[in-house]
Amino acid sequence: MSNEDIKRLPLLPLRGLTIFPYMVLHFDVGRPKSIAALEAAMVNDQEIFLSSQVDSKINEPNQNEIYEVGTIAKIKQMLKLPGDTIRVLVEGLERGKILDYVKDEPYYEVDLMTPIKYNYRDMELEMEAVARSVLSVFEKFVKLSSKVSPEILLTVTSLDDYDRLADIIAANTLVKTEDKQRVLEAFDPVDRLENLYEILTREIEILEIENKINLRVRRQIDKVQREYYLREQIKAIQKELGESDGISEEVKEYQEKIEKANLPEEALEKANKELDRLARMGQGSAEGSVIRTYLDWITDLPWDIQTDDNLDLKNAAKILDEDHYGLTKVKERVIEYLAVRQMTKSMKGPILCFVGPPGVGKTSIAKSIARSLDRKFIQMSVGGVRDEAEIRGHRRTYVGAIPGRVISSIKHAGTKNPVFLLDEIDKMSSDFRGDPASALLEVLDPEQNNAFRDHYLELAFDLSNVMFLTTANNLDTIPRPLLDRMEIIHISGYTEEEKLNIATKYLIPKQLKEHGISKNSIRITENTIRNIINYYTRESGVRELERQIAAICRKVARRLIDDKVKSVRITENNLEKYLGIPKYRYDKVEKNDEVGIVTGLAWTPVGGDTLSIEVVPMAGKGKLVLTGQLGDVMKESARAGFSYIRSRSKEFGLEDDFHEQTDIHIHIPEGAIPKDGPSAGITMTTAVVSALLGVKVKSNLAMTGEITLRGRVLPVGGIKEKILAAHRAGITNILIPKENERDLIDIPDNIKRNLTIRAVETMDEVLEYALVDKAFKVM
Ligand code: ADP
């Protein structure tokens, strides 16, 4: 490289600008160092080296912060602007590359190398090929980009100097300094075109994506505008026709409703959002009606409506007495419960659960509680509910979705603090549709129920002011976690005396009132009522009794009108005229002593009952055949009894191998499966012994008790219910296990007086008492 190829020039660093050869450009210069460079250039032959700064933000770049390759330019014009700024006009001449910095102050001076002049003829074809490719992408670029004027395309295509081609295109299209620098640094023209080709192709891709996005955005805007326009037109047409603007009227109504409902923040936000959607919706749209239903639900719920509690416990006690006969213990527990609630001033704490057979007044006590507190009362039966959605609702995405029964009931109550009775919680079941019990648990749990979320509402509703009460017939089938939340109050069945009292003091006056019959128009004797109880009903509670009384009232009302009589007398003799022939007869218990038939006492979820067990021995191979209403536990119990008999065969005078020649058939003719299977143990065993020995069993006798293999009698449950059932059935002799003696306290004295109750410890005692002939040796 000879010295002639090296040029020494002042350097002016450009900020955010790149100048190419042949390009005319003006820019403003303000930095003192740059002005010094300009001045130095003017002293020489007006040539200056222009190169870009790597980072345009730096004010005083050092040597490393300036690109090595730049353009030698001629200063065409200088203009002093106000302030210390100079505007210069330059024309690019050719590329230059810094070899060396000669001095740094007061301006940069550099030694430069300029490009070797190529002999283009050597690579004419190659050049032509790349140039064409570049031209075609450039053309595409111009079409896509709005920034390049199409005239440039004309200039460029008519150009036959390929050396200049890349520079002109780069100068007119490229934006990024790095890209321009890349083109500038390519001294070889083919290289330069190739680089440019690459950069342009990439830019085109970006432009295409940009355009796509723009188009999408524009389409959306167009659609909104179109709808707006059409809606405005509808409005204009409606106005012309003298119709009011339906939607906005409606929206106004909802707005008022929302304001009145005093919604909590979350609900308010949601309601307003939905209202907004409704306002934007066409009038007949299906979606609109979905929104309306939703808004109705939200605004109808008692978010902020509450009744004041009557906290007077004396009043509560008075009301409970007013509505119910007896039930002293139950009433006491209820009053205690209300007292505790008042002390703690919260609804937290266990939930009362009334357990007992149907018709004993569970629901009606709950109603009285509501009445005494001055609260609204709602009742929801969860018996048979399998689907979680019944409790919690369906999501709004379901067609025709509505809230679950909890929220519906609250809306129905119209206050957020009603007394809420959940009936039959022992009869819930769960399957693939989710577990209603766990949803219910959430409803009842004071830690969670202040923000109960219904699937439909998707809003938290505060249930913590609700007083929940529950009822069940049977504790065994209540899911454990639910049971743990509850305080159980047992209500057992009523005796005949109690029923008589309930009927005279409560049911009859109530029914008379409901049928509009005055007290004096009807006479009904005590014995008549007893007959209704004994021959027309068979229940632990008084529901059927109330129905029978209602039936009598209907007939009486009719007679009072049709026959124009003043009053009607109902006696034992004419009762059949009113109620038809008796439904139950208590002579069902065998009048005569029989072989192989024994009366047992059972305890079912609907109360106590008698059950008759029959046994027939047959020649056979020692099989135990069980038929009728037998549960598994009962079968086990029968086997245990049989084993006891075998161990005693000598005392009974039976052949040692009697069991190998005899089949024993045990049958329980009717009645529900007793809840407590084993309690039929001594009854079955007595029947088998009686049948095997051919000895009769006393007829006026009923028994209950579990048996062990060795013949001990174990205690059983439900003694009170069972004894009442025996009493109802007219049986006066009863055998109960010794350990159950303490349960007799619960039996009213007037009933006990009429019964002979014997407590037994062993099977031997049972047989001694039950069998008419003592055909065996008692040890
Ligand atoms: P449950 O909910 O236990 O099945 P209900 O509460 O429906 O029973 O009672 C059935 C009917 O019997 C109701 O009309 C109720 O008022 C009446 N009743 C039950 N027990 C009594 C009682 N101790 N005193 C007065 N009426 C009663």
PDB file of C-alpha atoms and ligand atoms in Angstrom, residues 320-327 331 354-368 379 421 423-424 471-473 491 494 498 501-503 505-507 510-511 514 541-544 546-547, ligand 1:
ATOM      1  CA  LEU A 320     -92.718 -23.485  72.165  1.00  0.00           C
ATOM      2  CA  ASP A 321     -95.332 -24.423  74.775  1.00  0.00           C
ATOM      3  CA  GLU A 322     -98.080 -22.864  72.759  1.00  0.00           C
ATOM      4  CA  ASP A 323     -97.265 -25.034  69.757  1.00  0.00           C
ATOM      5  CA  HIS A 324     -96.280 -28.298  71.412  1.00  0.00           C
ATOM      6  CA  TYR A 325     -97.487 -30.638  74.031  1.00  0.00           C
ATOM      7  CA  GLY A 326     -94.906 -32.285  76.295  1.00  0.00           C
ATOM      8  CA  LEU A 327     -91.409 -32.519  74.852  1.00  0.00           C
ATOM      9  CA  LYS A 331     -87.884 -27.491  74.753  1.00  0.00           C
ATOM     10  CA  PHE A 354     -83.614 -33.070  65.688  1.00  0.00           C
ATOM     11  CA  VAL A 355     -83.553 -36.835  65.358  1.00  0.00           C
ATOM     12  CA  GLY A 356     -86.576 -39.048  65.629  1.00  0.00           C
ATOM     13  CA  PRO A 357     -89.318 -40.926  63.781  1.00  0.00           C
ATOM     14  CA  PRO A 358     -91.626 -39.033  61.399  1.00  0.00           C
ATOM     15  CA  GLY A 359     -94.431 -36.930  62.782  1.00  0.00           C
ATOM     16  CA  VAL A 360     -93.032 -36.266  66.240  1.00  0.00           C
ATOM     17  CA  GLY A 361     -92.818 -32.524  65.686  1.00  0.00           C
ATOM     18  CA  LYS A 362     -89.272 -31.940  64.460  1.00  0.00           C
ATOM     19  CA  THR A 363     -90.324 -29.560  61.711  1.00  0.00           C
ATOM     20  CA  SER A 364     -92.901 -27.897  63.821  1.00  0.00           C
ATOM     21  CA  ILE A 365     -90.366 -27.162  66.602  1.00  0.00           C
ATOM     22  CA  ALA A 366     -88.094 -25.559  64.030  1.00  0.00           C
ATOM     23  CA  LYS A 367     -90.992 -23.405  62.868  1.00  0.00           C
ATOM     24  CA  SER A 368     -91.688 -22.359  66.416  1.00  0.00           C
ATOM     25  CA  GLN A 379     -87.430 -25.429  54.787  1.00  0.00           C
ATOM     26  CA  LEU A 421     -84.361 -26.029  58.175  1.00  0.00           C
ATOM     27  CA  ASP A 423     -84.857 -31.756  56.336  1.00  0.00           C
ATOM     28  CA  GLU A 424     -83.821 -35.395  56.107  1.00  0.00           C
ATOM     29  CA  THR A 471     -83.716 -33.048  61.017  1.00  0.00           C
ATOM     30  CA  ALA A 472     -83.056 -36.739  60.531  1.00  0.00           C
ATOM     31  CA  ASN A 473     -84.774 -40.040  61.218  1.00  0.00           C
ATOM     32  CA  ILE A 491     -87.251 -36.859  70.008  1.00  0.00           C
ATOM     33  CA  TYR A 494     -95.319 -40.706  71.744  1.00  0.00           C
ATOM     34  CA  GLU A 498     -99.387 -38.385  74.923  1.00  0.00           C
ATOM     35  CA  ASN A 501    -103.292 -35.136  74.786  1.00  0.00           C
ATOM     36  CA  ILE A 502    -101.736 -33.837  71.598  1.00  0.00           C
ATOM     37  CA  ALA A 503    -104.904 -34.625  69.724  1.00  0.00           C
ATOM     38  CA  LYS A 505    -105.144 -29.942  72.987  1.00  0.00           C
ATOM     39  CA  TYR A 506    -103.452 -29.257  69.689  1.00  0.00           C
ATOM     40  CA  LEU A 507    -104.447 -31.259  66.643  1.00  0.00           C
ATOM     41  CA  LYS A 510    -105.877 -26.712  64.884  1.00  0.00           C
ATOM     42  CA  GLN A 511    -107.864 -28.728  62.368  1.00  0.00           C
ATOM     43  CA  GLU A 514    -108.355 -24.761  59.486  1.00  0.00           C
ATOM     44  CA  GLY A 541     -95.546 -39.678  65.722  1.00  0.00           C
ATOM     45  CA  VAL A 542     -98.894 -38.027  65.183  1.00  0.00           C
ATOM     46  CA  ARG A 543     -98.855 -37.206  61.495  1.00  0.00           C
ATOM     47  CA  GLU A 544    -101.332 -39.875  60.447  1.00  0.00           C
ATOM     48  CA  GLU A 546    -103.604 -35.437  62.328  1.00  0.00           C
ATOM     49  CA  ARG A 547    -104.629 -36.594  58.853  1.00  0.00           C
TER      50      ARG A 547
HETATM   51  P1  ADP B   1     -91.651 -34.271  61.741  1.00  0.00           P
HETATM   52  O1  ADP B   1     -90.989 -33.061  61.207  1.00  0.00           O
HETATM   53  O2  ADP B   1     -91.014 -34.790  62.987  1.00  0.00           O
HETATM   54  O3  ADP B   1     -91.875 -35.366  60.761  1.00  0.00           O
HETATM   55  P2  ADP B   1     -93.912 -32.547  62.051  1.00  0.00           P
HETATM   56  O4  ADP B   1     -93.220 -31.435  62.730  1.00  0.00           O
HETATM   57  O5  ADP B   1     -94.248 -32.389  60.620  1.00  0.00           O
HETATM   58  O6  ADP B   1     -93.101 -33.884  62.261  1.00  0.00           O
HETATM   59  O7  ADP B   1     -95.208 -32.908  62.875  1.00  0.00           O
HETATM   60  C1  ADP B   1     -96.405 -33.397  62.293  1.00  0.00           C
HETATM   61  C2  ADP B   1     -97.614 -32.733  62.934  1.00  0.00           C
HETATM   62  O8  ADP B   1     -97.745 -33.105  64.276  1.00  0.00           O
HETATM   63  C3  ADP B   1     -97.506 -31.241  62.945  1.00  0.00           C
HETATM   64  O9  ADP B   1     -98.741 -30.681  62.612  1.00  0.00           O
HETATM   65  C4  ADP B   1     -97.154 -30.895  64.375  1.00  0.00           C
HETATM   66  O10 ADP B   1     -97.622 -29.640  64.757  1.00  0.00           O
HETATM   67  C5  ADP B   1     -97.814 -32.005  65.129  1.00  0.00           C
HETATM   68  N1  ADP B   1     -97.100 -32.311  66.383  1.00  0.00           N
HETATM   69  C6  ADP B   1     -96.061 -33.142  66.518  1.00  0.00           C
HETATM   70  N2  ADP B   1     -95.643 -33.182  67.797  1.00  0.00           N
HETATM   71  C7  ADP B   1     -96.457 -32.366  68.488  1.00  0.00           C
HETATM   72  C8  ADP B   1     -96.549 -31.989  69.872  1.00  0.00           C
HETATM   73  N3  ADP B   1     -95.703 -32.473  70.785  1.00  0.00           N
HETATM   74  N4  ADP B   1     -97.498 -31.136  70.217  1.00  0.00           N
HETATM   75  C9  ADP B   1     -98.364 -30.650  69.320  1.00  0.00           C
HETATM   76  N5  ADP B   1     -98.351 -30.963  68.016  1.00  0.00           N
HETATM   77  C10 ADP B   1     -97.401 -31.811  67.593  1.00  0.00           C
END
